[in-house]
């Protein structure tokens, strides 16, 4: 750190209790009281440097009790006045960043101007501030930290503003361009950039600084001064990501709640402020954070939201954090969404209402920015659109969250339904995740009536279940009979679609031979021979596939006959799909031949179980039909 030496005399003062005495041998003729400390001094050294002391001494000269001067509200207190006295007596004194602001404010208060004496304290401290302190990052920071004890004196002298401007300029400048903050420590470099030791190149390269090199330094500032520094940096055009990073670092340093779930890295913990101070700090951080999407990490936002709930922050602060998270909900993880419920009622283990509001903010933002609509999802050009990818990611996230909160017996059915139905239907290519959440909810809430179970199962579309999910649902005793019938129907429909798809592929391969013959005229050597060999291999494979498809068709025919027998036994089984309101939606299934065969083998077992359940629910089925 920079320093400046003043005076040449040896120290001539000693302290006895709460009093300072001069050891020059001359009796003291003036006493100056600063706070609880008394200074027994001489008039002449003080008169020759301070206009204020000269005036006060003249007023007390006729006092019979002696010349006693009281300095109330002196900037820096007794410690600063001690340094001023040493300057007046010409005692050796060292100016540094840690005391220059104290001396500058004290000199201003005592009117130590050039009119009183040449080279007075005001001029000396101003020169040191401008030429040494404000040119150095560490010294500017240290001087700014001392300003907290000297407000409003330092503010009136514009010392706070000058230190902030100095720090903002250095933080906004590329540290590798001018060598901040390394160059201020005297590291020399050769023209090639290597480090020099006694003028000899060591071959080592200086360490490059990242844009967050100043985070830890400025986090030591008090909140009011830190806010002013951030505002000046923003006005100078520093990137919002850097501002958000600094605010995050500052919050982690003083909010212990943020450090319980997330690693701190190099953040140095300090003594925890009071709960009221933490609440005020959190609300100020929320106001300072940039509002742009993606600037602040989603995990950090969830940490701030969780801490705001613990500290009982203002509703506006919590709402702002929820909106920030809603803008980038697709970047969240399931762990982030599991926000504990800190309310006194403790209705549910997790704060489902908060997640619901966050989801609503996301859907509103997605729609406002031109998100995918149900009518456009069938368009092939939209398959990889960013908007559809984002909402699909959120749909998977919400389905996972529903599965996590479903075991909570205090989670009411309407709240579960509302959150599940809030996700648009087109955002779920498959309903397997939703089916899993519904199944877990049914398992944890065994007291639900049959109508409530049917109402809950209407949230999922049986046509959008995979073959594996259909297999599980067809054997699930917790599902209503109506849903099981739907699952079985659409499962058989998927099997027929798979078979038709295999035949379609076979026909296309047979018809592709003339197309491949066109390669012969392309000039590529061996093109025709290669095409012939490929077609021969494909033909052998397709012959084998036709044989297996024929076997599957026979099995399907036998299953159909058994279903028709059951239908005749129960007064019109063939009209069940129409009476149950099934949606006949063709789907091309990409299932492999092995899975199709396996589904066919288990078909008969499912029908037998269905027959048993139909007998048990004889009265209910006849009522529905």
Coordinates of C-alpha atoms in Angstrom, one line a residue:
X1 CA 0.0 0.0 0.0
X2 CA 1.1 3.5 -0.7
X3 CA 2.3 5.7 2.2
X4 CA 3.6 9.3 2.7
X5 CA 5.8 10.5 5.6
X6 CA 5.2 13.8 7.3
X7 CA 7.3 15.5 10.0
X8 CA 10.8 14.7 11.3
X9 CA 10.7 15.0 15.1
X10 CA 10.6 12.0 17.4
X11 CA 7.4 11.2 19.3
X12 CA 7.0 13.6 22.3
X13 CA 3.7 12.4 23.7
X14 CA 2.8 9.9 26.4
X15 CA -0.6 8.6 27.5
X16 CA -1.7 8.3 31.1
X17 CA -5.2 6.8 31.4
X18 CA -7.6 9.0 29.6
X19 CA -5.1 11.9 29.1
X20 CA -2.2 12.7 26.7
X21 CA 0.8 14.8 27.8
X22 CA 3.6 16.5 25.8
X23 CA 7.1 15.6 27.1
X24 CA 8.9 18.7 25.8
X25 CA 9.4 20.0 29.3
X26 CA 7.2 23.1 28.9
X27 CA 4.1 23.3 31.0
X28 CA 0.8 22.8 29.2
X29 CA -1.3 26.0 28.7
X30 CA -4.3 24.6 26.8
X31 CA -6.4 21.5 27.3
X32 CA -8.5 20.0 24.4
X33 CA -11.2 17.5 25.3
X34 CA -12.3 15.1 22.5
X35 CA -14.8 12.6 23.7
X36 CA -13.5 11.0 26.9
X37 CA -9.9 11.9 26.1
X38 CA -8.0 15.0 27.3
X39 CA -5.0 16.4 25.5
X40 CA -2.7 18.7 27.5
X41 CA -1.0 20.8 24.8
X42 CA 0.5 24.1 24.0
X43 CA -1.2 27.0 22.3
X44 CA 1.4 28.0 19.7
X45 CA 1.7 24.8 17.7
X46 CA -2.1 24.6 17.5
X47 CA -2.6 28.3 16.6
X48 CA -0.1 28.1 13.8
X49 CA -2.0 25.3 12.0
X50 CA -5.7 25.5 12.8
X51 CA -8.0 28.4 12.2
X52 CA -10.7 26.9 14.4
X53 CA -8.4 26.3 17.3
X54 CA -7.0 29.8 17.0
X55 CA -10.6 31.2 17.3
X56 CA -11.5 29.0 20.2
X57 CA -8.3 29.8 22.1
X58 CA -8.8 33.5 21.7
X59 CA -12.3 33.1 23.2
X60 CA -11.0 31.2 26.2
X61 CA -7.9 33.4 26.8
X62 CA -9.7 35.5 29.6
X63 CA -11.1 32.4 31.4
X64 CA -9.8 32.3 34.9
X65 CA -10.1 28.5 35.1
X66 CA -7.6 28.0 32.3
X67 CA -8.0 27.4 28.6
X68 CA -10.1 24.3 28.2
X69 CA -11.5 23.6 24.7
X70 CA -14.2 21.0 24.0
X71 CA -14.5 19.6 20.5
X72 CA -17.9 17.9 20.1
X73 CA -18.6 15.5 17.2
X74 CA -15.0 15.6 16.0
X75 CA -14.5 13.5 12.8
X76 CA -12.7 10.4 13.7
X77 CA -12.8 11.0 17.5
X78 CA -9.8 11.1 19.8
X79 CA -7.8 8.8 17.5
X80 CA -7.9 11.3 14.6
X81 CA -7.2 14.3 16.8
X82 CA -4.1 12.5 18.1
X83 CA -2.7 12.3 14.5
X84 CA -3.6 16.0 13.9
X85 CA -1.7 17.0 17.1
X86 CA 1.4 15.1 15.9
X87 CA 1.2 17.0 12.6
X88 CA 1.0 20.3 14.4
X89 CA 4.1 19.5 16.5
X90 CA 6.0 18.2 13.5
X91 CA 6.3 14.7 14.9
X92 CA 6.9 11.9 12.4
X93 CA 3.6 10.8 10.9
X94 CA 2.8 8.3 8.1
X95 CA -0.1 8.9 5.8
X96 CA -1.8 5.7 4.5
X97 CA -5.0 4.7 3.0
X98 CA -6.3 3.6 6.4
X99 CA -6.0 7.1 8.0
X100 CA -5.9 9.6 5.2
X101 CA -9.7 10.0 5.2
X102 CA -9.7 10.6 9.0
X103 CA -7.0 13.2 8.6
X104 CA -8.7 14.9 5.6
X105 CA -12.0 15.2 7.5
X106 CA -10.4 16.4 10.7
X107 CA -8.3 18.9 8.8
X108 CA -11.4 20.3 7.2
X109 CA -13.2 20.5 10.5
X110 CA -10.2 22.4 12.1
X111 CA -9.8 24.7 9.1
X112 CA -6.2 23.7 8.5
X113 CA -5.9 25.6 5.2
X114 CA -3.0 27.1 3.2
X115 CA -4.0 30.6 4.4
X116 CA -3.0 29.6 8.0
X117 CA 0.2 27.8 7.0
X118 CA 1.9 26.7 3.9
X119 CA 1.8 22.9 3.3
X120 CA -1.0 22.5 5.8
X121 CA -2.8 19.3 6.4
X122 CA -5.7 19.8 4.0
X123 CA -3.2 20.2 1.1
X124 CA -1.1 17.3 2.2
X125 CA -4.0 14.8 2.5
X126 CA -5.6 16.0 -0.8
X127 CA -2.3 15.4 -2.7
X128 CA -1.9 12.0 -1.2
X129 CA -5.5 11.0 -2.0
X130 CA -5.4 12.1 -5.6
X131 CA -1.9 11.0 -6.5
X132 CA -1.6 7.8 -4.5
X133 CA -4.8 6.4 -3.0
X134 CA -7.2 6.9 -5.9
X135 CA -4.8 5.4 -8.4
X136 CA -4.6 2.1 -6.6
X137 CA -7.4 -0.5 -6.3
X138 CA -6.6 -1.8 -2.8
X139 CA -6.0 1.7 -1.4
X140 CA -9.2 3.1 -2.9
X141 CA -11.1 0.2 -1.4
X142 CA -9.5 0.7 2.1
X143 CA -10.2 4.5 2.0
X144 CA -13.8 3.8 1.0
X145 CA -14.2 1.4 3.9
X146 CA -13.1 4.1 6.4
X147 CA -15.8 6.5 5.1
X148 CA -18.5 4.6 7.0
X149 CA -17.2 6.0 10.2
X150 CA -16.9 9.5 8.9
X151 CA -20.3 10.2 7.3
X152 CA -21.5 12.8 6.5
X153 CA -18.1 14.6 6.6
X154 CA -16.6 12.3 3.9
X155 CA -19.7 12.7 1.8
X156 CA -19.5 16.5 1.9
X157 CA -15.9 16.4 0.8
X158 CA -16.8 14.1 -2.1
X159 CA -14.4 11.5 -0.9
X160 CA -17.0 8.7 -1.1
X161 CA -17.9 9.6 -4.7
X162 CA -14.2 9.8 -5.8
X163 CA -13.4 6.4 -4.3
X164 CA -16.4 4.8 -5.9
X165 CA -15.6 6.3 -9.3
X166 CA -12.1 5.0 -9.0
X167 CA -13.2 1.5 -8.1
X168 CA -15.9 1.5 -10.8
X169 CA -13.4 2.5 -13.5
X170 CA -11.0 -0.3 -12.5
X171 CA -13.7 -2.9 -12.2
X172 CA -15.2 -2.0 -15.6
X173 CA -11.8 -2.2 -17.4
X174 CA -10.3 -5.4 -18.6
X175 CA -7.9 -6.4 -15.8
X176 CA -5.5 -8.0 -18.3
X177 CA -5.3 -4.8 -20.2
X178 CA -3.7 -2.6 -17.6
X179 CA -2.6 -5.3 -15.1
X180 CA -5.1 -4.6 -12.4
X181 CA -4.9 -5.6 -9.7
X182 CA -1.5 -7.3 -10.2
X183 CA 0.5 -4.5 -11.7
X184 CA 0.0 -2.4 -8.6
X185 CA 2.2 -4.8 -6.7
X186 CA 5.2 -4.3 -8.9
X187 CA 5.2 -7.4 -11.1
X188 CA 7.4 -6.7 -14.1
X189 CA 7.0 -8.4 -17.5
X190 CA 9.2 -8.7 -20.5
X191 CA 8.0 -7.5 -23.9
X192 CA 7.0 -11.1 -24.7
X193 CA 4.8 -11.2 -21.6
X194 CA 6.9 -13.5 -19.4
X195 CA 7.6 -12.6 -15.7
X196 CA 11.0 -10.9 -15.0
X197 CA 13.1 -11.6 -11.9
X198 CA 15.9 -9.1 -11.4
X199 CA 15.6 -8.3 -15.1
X200 CA 15.9 -12.0 -16.2
X201 CA 13.0 -13.7 -17.9
X202 CA 11.8 -16.7 -16.0
X203 CA 9.7 -18.1 -18.8
X204 CA 6.6 -18.0 -16.6
X205 CA 3.5 -16.3 -17.8
X206 CA 1.5 -13.9 -15.6
X207 CA -1.8 -15.2 -14.3
X208 CA -4.8 -14.0 -16.3
X209 CA -7.6 -12.4 -14.3
X210 CA -11.2 -13.3 -14.8
X211 CA -14.0 -10.7 -14.7
X212 CA -15.0 -11.6 -11.1
X213 CA -11.6 -10.8 -9.6
X214 CA -13.1 -7.9 -7.6
X215 CA -16.1 -9.7 -6.1
X216 CA -14.5 -10.6 -2.8
X217 CA -12.9 -7.2 -2.3
X218 CA -16.1 -5.1 -2.7
X219 CA -18.2 -7.6 -0.6
X220 CA -16.4 -6.1 2.4
X221 CA -18.2 -2.8 1.8
X222 CA -21.3 -1.8 3.8
X223 CA -24.6 -2.2 2.0
X224 CA -25.3 1.5 1.3
X225 CA -21.9 2.1 -0.2
X226 CA -22.0 -1.2 -2.1
X227 CA -25.3 -0.2 -3.6
X228 CA -23.8 3.1 -4.8
X229 CA -20.8 1.2 -6.3
X230 CA -23.1 -1.2 -8.2
X231 CA -25.2 1.7 -9.6
X232 CA -22.1 3.5 -10.9
X233 CA -20.9 0.3 -12.5
X234 CA -24.2 -0.2 -14.2
X235 CA -24.2 3.4 -15.5
X236 CA -20.7 2.7 -17.0
X237 CA -22.1 -0.2 -19.0
X238 CA -20.6 -3.2 -17.2
X239 CA -22.3 -6.5 -18.3
X240 CA -25.4 -7.5 -16.4
X241 CA -24.0 -11.0 -15.8
X242 CA -21.0 -9.6 -13.9
X243 CA -23.3 -7.4 -11.8
X244 CA -25.5 -10.4 -11.0
X245 CA -22.4 -12.4 -10.1
X246 CA -21.2 -9.7 -7.7
X247 CA -24.7 -9.4 -6.0
X248 CA -24.8 -13.2 -5.6
X249 CA -21.4 -13.2 -4.0
X250 CA -22.4 -10.4 -1.7
X251 CA -25.6 -12.2 -0.7
X252 CA -23.9 -15.5 0.0
X253 CA -21.4 -13.7 2.3
X254 CA -24.0 -12.2 4.6
X255 CA -27.0 -14.6 4.2
X256 CA -26.2 -17.9 5.9
X257 CA -29.4 -19.5 4.5
X258 CA -27.9 -19.4 1.0
X259 CA -24.9 -21.5 2.1
X260 CA -26.7 -24.5 3.5
X261 CA -27.6 -26.1 0.2
X262 CA -25.1 -24.6 -2.2
X263 CA -21.3 -24.6 -2.2
X264 CA -19.6 -21.3 -1.5
X265 CA -16.4 -21.7 -3.5
X266 CA -14.1 -18.9 -2.3
X267 CA -16.8 -16.9 -0.5
X268 CA -15.6 -15.9 3.0
X269 CA -18.2 -16.1 5.7
X270 CA -18.6 -13.3 8.1
X271 CA -20.5 -12.9 11.3
X272 CA -24.2 -13.5 10.6
X273 CA -26.2 -10.2 10.7
X274 CA -29.5 -10.1 12.6
X275 CA -32.6 -11.5 11.1
X276 CA -33.9 -8.0 10.4
X277 CA -30.7 -7.0 8.7
X278 CA -30.7 -10.1 6.6
X279 CA -34.3 -9.4 5.5
X280 CA -33.4 -5.9 4.5
X281 CA -30.3 -7.1 2.7
X282 CA -32.3 -9.7 0.8
X283 CA -34.9 -7.2 -0.3
X284 CA -32.2 -4.8 -1.5
X285 CA -30.5 -7.6 -3.5
X286 CA -33.8 -8.4 -5.1
X287 CA -34.2 -4.8 -6.2
X288 CA -30.6 -4.6 -7.6
X289 CA -30.6 -7.9 -9.5
X290 CA -31.1 -7.4 -13.3
X291 CA -34.5 -8.5 -14.6
X292 CA -33.3 -10.0 -17.8
X293 CA -33.8 -13.8 -18.3
X294 CA -30.8 -16.0 -17.7
X295 CA -28.6 -13.3 -16.1
X296 CA -28.9 -14.8 -12.6
X297 CA -28.5 -18.6 -12.1
X298 CA -31.8 -20.4 -11.5
X299 CA -30.3 -22.2 -8.5
X300 CA -29.3 -18.9 -6.9
X301 CA -32.8 -17.5 -7.4
X302 CA -34.3 -20.6 -5.8
X303 CA -31.9 -20.1 -2.9
X304 CA -32.9 -16.5 -2.5
X305 CA -36.6 -17.5 -2.6
X306 CA -36.1 -20.2 0.0
X307 CA -34.3 -17.7 2.3
X308 CA -36.9 -15.0 1.7
X309 CA -39.6 -17.5 2.9
X310 CA -37.6 -18.3 6.0
X311 CA -36.9 -14.6 6.8
X312 CA -40.6 -13.7 6.1
X313 CA -39.6 -11.2 3.5
X314 CA -42.1 -8.8 2.0
X315 CA -44.8 -10.3 -0.4
X316 CA -43.4 -8.1 -3.2
X317 CA -39.9 -9.5 -2.8
X318 CA -41.2 -13.1 -2.8
X319 CA -43.4 -12.4 -5.9
X320 CA -40.5 -10.8 -7.8
X321 CA -38.3 -13.8 -7.1
X322 CA -41.1 -16.2 -8.3
X323 CA -41.4 -14.2 -11.5
X324 CA -37.7 -14.3 -12.1
X325 CA -37.7 -18.0 -11.7
X326 CA -40.8 -18.4 -13.9
X327 CA -39.0 -16.7 -16.8
X328 CA -36.3 -19.5 -16.8
X329 CA -38.2 -22.4 -15.2
X330 CA -36.9 -24.7 -17.9
X331 CA -33.4 -24.4 -16.4
X332 CA -34.5 -25.6 -13.0
X333 CA -34.0 -29.1 -11.5
X334 CA -36.4 -31.2 -9.5
X335 CA -34.4 -30.5 -6.3
X336 CA -34.9 -26.8 -6.8
X337 CA -38.6 -27.2 -6.9
X338 CA -38.8 -29.0 -3.6
X339 CA -39.4 -25.9 -1.6
X340 CA -40.3 -26.7 2.0
X341 CA -43.5 -25.3 3.4
X342 CA -42.6 -22.7 6.0
X343 CA -46.1 -21.6 6.8
X344 CA -47.5 -22.1 10.3
X345 CA -50.4 -24.2 9.1
X346 CA -48.1 -26.8 7.5
X347 CA -50.8 -28.2 5.3
X348 CA -48.3 -29.9 3.0
X349 CA -44.7 -30.8 3.3
X350 CA -43.7 -28.9 0.2
X351 CA -44.9 -25.5 -1.0
X352 CA -47.1 -26.6 -3.9
X353 CA -48.8 -23.1 -4.2
X354 CA -45.4 -21.5 -4.8
X355 CA -44.5 -23.9 -7.6
X356 CA -48.0 -23.4 -9.1
X357 CA -47.4 -19.6 -9.2
X358 CA -44.0 -20.1 -10.8
X359 CA -45.5 -22.4 -13.4
X360 CA -48.2 -19.8 -14.2
X361 CA -45.5 -17.1 -14.7
X362 CA -43.6 -19.4 -17.1
X363 CA -46.7 -20.3 -19.1
X364 CA -47.7 -16.6 -19.3
X365 CA -44.2 -15.6 -20.4
X366 CA -44.0 -18.5 -22.9
X367 CA -47.3 -17.4 -24.5
X368 CA -46.3 -13.7 -24.5
X369 CA -43.1 -14.5 -26.4
X370 CA -44.8 -16.6 -29.1
X371 CA -44.8 -20.0 -27.6
X372 CA -46.0 -23.1 -29.4
X373 CA -49.7 -23.5 -29.7
X374 CA -51.7 -26.8 -29.9
X375 CA -52.5 -26.2 -33.6
X376 CA -48.9 -25.9 -34.6
X377 CA -47.4 -28.8 -32.7
X378 CA -48.3 -31.3 -35.5
X379 CA -46.2 -29.3 -37.9
X380 CA -42.9 -31.0 -38.6
X381 CA -41.0 -27.8 -38.7
X382 CA -41.9 -27.2 -35.0
X383 CA -40.4 -30.5 -33.8
X384 CA -37.1 -29.0 -32.7
X385 CA -38.3 -25.4 -32.0
X386 CA -36.8 -23.9 -28.9
X387 CA -40.2 -22.9 -27.5
X388 CA -41.6 -26.4 -27.7
X389 CA -38.3 -27.8 -26.2
X390 CA -38.6 -25.4 -23.3
X391 CA -42.2 -26.2 -22.5
X392 CA -41.6 -30.0 -22.9
X393 CA -38.8 -29.7 -20.4
X394 CA -41.0 -27.9 -18.0
X395 CA -43.7 -30.6 -18.5
X396 CA -41.3 -33.3 -17.5
X397 CA -40.1 -31.3 -14.6
X398 CA -43.7 -30.8 -13.3
X399 CA -44.5 -34.5 -13.8
X400 CA -41.5 -35.4 -11.7
X401 CA -42.5 -32.8 -9.0
X402 CA -46.0 -34.3 -8.9
X403 CA -44.5 -37.7 -8.3
X404 CA -42.5 -36.3 -5.4
X405 CA -45.3 -34.6 -3.7
X406 CA -48.0 -37.2 -4.4
X407 CA -47.2 -39.4 -1.3
X408 CA -48.1 -36.4 1.0
X409 CA -51.4 -37.4 2.5
X410 CA -52.2 -33.7 3.2
X411 CA -52.1 -32.9 -0.5
X412 CA -55.7 -32.3 -1.6
X413 CA -57.0 -33.7 -4.8
X414 CA -58.0 -30.4 -6.4
X415 CA -54.5 -28.9 -5.8
X416 CA -52.9 -32.0 -7.4
X417 CA -55.3 -31.8 -10.3
X418 CA -54.9 -28.1 -10.9
X419 CA -51.1 -28.3 -11.0
X420 CA -51.2 -31.4 -13.4
X421 CA -53.8 -29.7 -15.7
X422 CA -51.9 -26.4 -15.8
X423 CA -49.4 -28.0 -18.2
X424 CA -50.8 -27.8 -21.8
X425 CA -51.7 -31.1 -23.4
X426 CA -49.3 -30.6 -26.3
X427 CA -46.3 -30.2 -23.9
X428 CA -46.4 -33.9 -23.1
X429 CA -45.5 -36.1 -26.0
X430 CA -46.0 -39.1 -23.6
X431 CA -48.1 -39.2 -20.5
X432 CA -45.9 -41.8 -18.8
X433 CA -44.6 -39.3 -16.2
X434 CA -48.1 -38.1 -15.4
X435 CA -49.4 -41.7 -15.1
X436 CA -46.6 -42.5 -12.6
X437 CA -47.5 -39.4 -10.5
X438 CA -51.2 -40.4 -10.6
X439 CA -50.4 -44.0 -9.6
X440 CA -48.3 -42.8 -6.6
X441 CA -51.1 -40.4 -5.5
X442 CA -53.7 -43.2 -5.7
X443 CA -51.5 -45.5 -3.7
X444 CA -51.0 -42.8 -1.0
X445 CA -54.7 -41.8 -0.9
X446 CA -56.6 -45.1 -0.7
X447 CA -59.7 -43.5 0.6
X448 CA -60.6 -41.8 -2.7
X449 CA -64.0 -42.8 -4.1
X450 CA -64.4 -44.4 -7.5
X451 CA -65.7 -41.2 -9.0
X452 CA -62.7 -39.3 -7.6
X453 CA -60.3 -41.9 -9.1
X454 CA -62.0 -41.6 -12.5
X455 CA -61.8 -37.8 -12.3
X456 CA -58.1 -38.0 -11.5
X457 CA -57.3 -40.4 -14.3
X458 CA -59.0 -38.1 -16.8
X459 CA -55.9 -35.9 -16.5
X460 CA -53.9 -38.4 -18.7
X461 CA -54.5 -39.5 -22.3
X462 CA -54.4 -43.3 -22.6
X463 CA -53.4 -42.9 -26.3
X464 CA -50.2 -41.2 -25.1
X465 CA -49.0 -44.0 -22.9
X466 CA -46.0 -46.1 -24.1
X467 CA -46.4 -49.9 -24.4
X468 CA -44.5 -50.4 -21.1
X469 CA -46.9 -48.0 -19.3
X470 CA -49.9 -49.7 -20.9
X471 CA -48.7 -53.1 -19.7
X472 CA -48.4 -51.7 -16.1
X473 CA -51.7 -49.9 -16.3
X474 CA -53.6 -52.9 -17.5
X475 CA -52.6 -54.8 -14.4
X476 CA -52.9 -51.9 -12.0
X477 CA -55.6 -52.7 -9.4
X478 CA -55.8 -49.1 -8.2
X479 CA -57.1 -47.8 -11.5
X480 CA -60.8 -47.6 -12.2
X481 CA -62.3 -50.3 -14.5
X482 CA -63.2 -47.7 -17.1
X483 CA -59.5 -46.6 -17.4
X484 CA -58.3 -50.2 -17.6
X485 CA -60.7 -50.9 -20.5
X486 CA -59.4 -47.8 -22.3
X487 CA -55.8 -48.8 -21.8
X488 CA -56.5 -52.3 -23.2
X489 CA -58.3 -50.9 -26.2
X490 CA -55.6 -48.5 -27.1
X491 CA -52.9 -51.1 -26.4
X492 CA -54.5 -53.4 -29.0
X493 CA -54.8 -50.4 -31.3
X494 CA -51.1 -49.8 -31.0
X495 CA -50.3 -53.4 -31.8
X496 CA -52.4 -53.3 -35.0
X497 CA -50.7 -50.0 -35.9
X498 CA -47.3 -51.5 -35.4
X499 CA -48.2 -54.5 -37.6
X500 CA -49.5 -52.1 -40.3
X501 CA -46.3 -50.1 -40.0
X502 CA -44.2 -53.2 -40.5
X503 CA -46.1 -54.1 -43.7
X504 CA -45.8 -50.5 -44.9
X505 CA -42.0 -50.6 -44.5
X506 CA -41.9 -53.9 -46.3
X507 CA -43.9 -52.5 -49.3
X508 CA -41.7 -49.4 -49.4
X509 CA -38.5 -51.5 -49.4
X510 CA -39.9 -53.6 -52.3
X511 CA -40.7 -50.5 -54.3
X512 CA -37.4 -48.9 -53.7
X513 CA -35.5 -51.2 -56.1
X514 CA -36.2 -49.0 -59.2
X515 CA -35.1 -45.9 -57.3
X516 CA -31.8 -47.6 -56.5
X517 CA -31.3 -48.6 -60.1
X518 CA -31.0 -44.9 -61.0
X519 CA -27.7 -44.9 -59.3
X520 CA -26.2 -46.8 -62.1
X521 CA -26.1 -43.7 -64.3
X522 CA -24.6 -41.5 -61.7
X523 CA -21.1 -42.4 -62.7
X524 CA -20.1 -44.0 -59.4
X525 CA -18.3 -47.2 -59.9
X526 CA -19.9 -50.3 -58.4
X527 CA -23.2 -48.4 -57.5
X528 CA -25.5 -51.0 -59.2
X529 CA -23.7 -54.0 -57.8
X530 CA -23.9 -52.5 -54.3
X531 CA -27.6 -51.8 -54.7
X532 CA -28.3 -55.3 -55.8
X533 CA -26.5 -56.8 -52.8
X534 CA -28.4 -54.6 -50.4
X535 CA -31.8 -55.4 -51.9
X536 CA -31.0 -59.2 -51.7
X537 CA -30.2 -58.8 -48.0
X538 CA -33.3 -56.8 -47.4
X539 CA -35.4 -59.2 -49.3
X540 CA -34.3 -62.1 -47.1
X541 CA -34.9 -60.1 -44.0
X542 CA -38.4 -59.0 -45.1
X543 CA -39.4 -62.5 -46.1
X544 CA -38.6 -63.6 -42.5
X545 CA -40.5 -60.5 -41.2
X546 CA -43.6 -61.4 -43.3
X547 CA -43.6 -64.9 -41.8
X548 CA -43.6 -63.4 -38.3
X549 CA -46.2 -60.8 -39.1
X550 CA -48.5 -63.6 -40.5
X551 CA -48.1 -65.4 -37.2
X552 CA -49.0 -62.2 -35.3
X553 CA -52.1 -61.6 -37.4
X554 CA -53.3 -65.1 -36.5
X555 CA -52.9 -64.4 -32.8
X556 CA -54.7 -61.1 -33.2
X557 CA -57.6 -62.8 -34.9
X558 CA -57.9 -65.3 -32.1
X559 CA -57.8 -62.5 -29.5
X560 CA -60.5 -60.6 -31.4
X561 CA -62.8 -63.6 -31.4
X562 CA -62.4 -64.0 -27.6
X563 CA -63.2 -60.3 -27.2
X564 CA -66.3 -60.7 -29.4
X565 CA -67.4 -63.6 -27.2
X566 CA -67.1 -61.5 -24.1
X567 CA -69.1 -58.7 -25.8
X568 CA -72.0 -61.0 -26.7
X569 CA -72.1 -62.2 -23.2
X570 CA -72.3 -58.7 -21.8
X571 CA -75.0 -57.2 -24.1
X572 CA -73.1 -55.4 -26.8
X573 CA -69.3 -55.4 -26.0
X574 CA -68.5 -54.1 -29.4
X575 CA -70.0 -50.7 -28.6
X576 CA -67.9 -50.1 -25.5
X577 CA -65.4 -47.9 -27.3
X578 CA -68.1 -45.7 -28.6
X579 CA -70.1 -45.5 -25.3
X580 CA -67.0 -44.9 -23.2
X581 CA -66.1 -41.9 -25.4
X582 CA -62.8 -43.3 -26.7
X583 CA -60.8 -41.1 -29.1
X584 CA -59.9 -43.0 -32.2
X585 CA -56.6 -41.4 -33.0
X586 CA -54.2 -43.3 -35.3
X587 CA -50.6 -43.5 -34.1
X588 CA -47.7 -44.9 -35.9
X589 CA -45.8 -46.9 -33.3
X590 CA -42.1 -47.4 -33.7
X591 CA -42.0 -50.6 -31.6
X592 CA -39.6 -53.3 -32.7
X593 CA -40.8 -56.7 -33.7
X594 CA -39.6 -58.3 -30.5
X595 CA -41.7 -56.0 -28.3
X596 CA -44.8 -56.6 -30.5
X597 CA -44.4 -60.3 -30.1
X598 CA -44.0 -60.0 -26.4
X599 CA -47.2 -57.8 -26.2
X600 CA -49.1 -60.4 -28.1
X601 CA -48.0 -63.2 -25.7
X602 CA -49.3 -61.2 -22.7
X603 CA -52.6 -60.3 -24.4
X604 CA -54.4 -63.4 -23.5
X605 CA -53.5 -63.1 -19.8
X606 CA -54.8 -59.5 -19.7
X607 CA -58.1 -60.6 -21.2
X608 CA -58.5 -63.3 -18.6
X609 CA -57.9 -60.7 -15.8
X610 CA -60.3 -58.3 -17.4
X611 CA -63.0 -61.0 -17.5
X612 CA -62.6 -61.5 -13.8
X613 CA -62.9 -57.8 -13.1
X614 CA -65.9 -57.5 -15.4
X615 CA -67.8 -60.1 -13.4
X616 CA -66.9 -58.3 -10.1
X617 CA -68.2 -55.0 -11.6
X618 CA -71.3 -56.4 -13.3
X619 CA -73.7 -54.0 -11.8
X620 CA -71.6 -50.9 -12.5
X621 CA -70.9 -51.8 -16.1
X622 CA -74.5 -52.3 -16.9
X623 CA -75.3 -48.9 -15.3
X624 CA -72.6 -47.1 -17.4
X625 CA -73.9 -48.8 -20.6

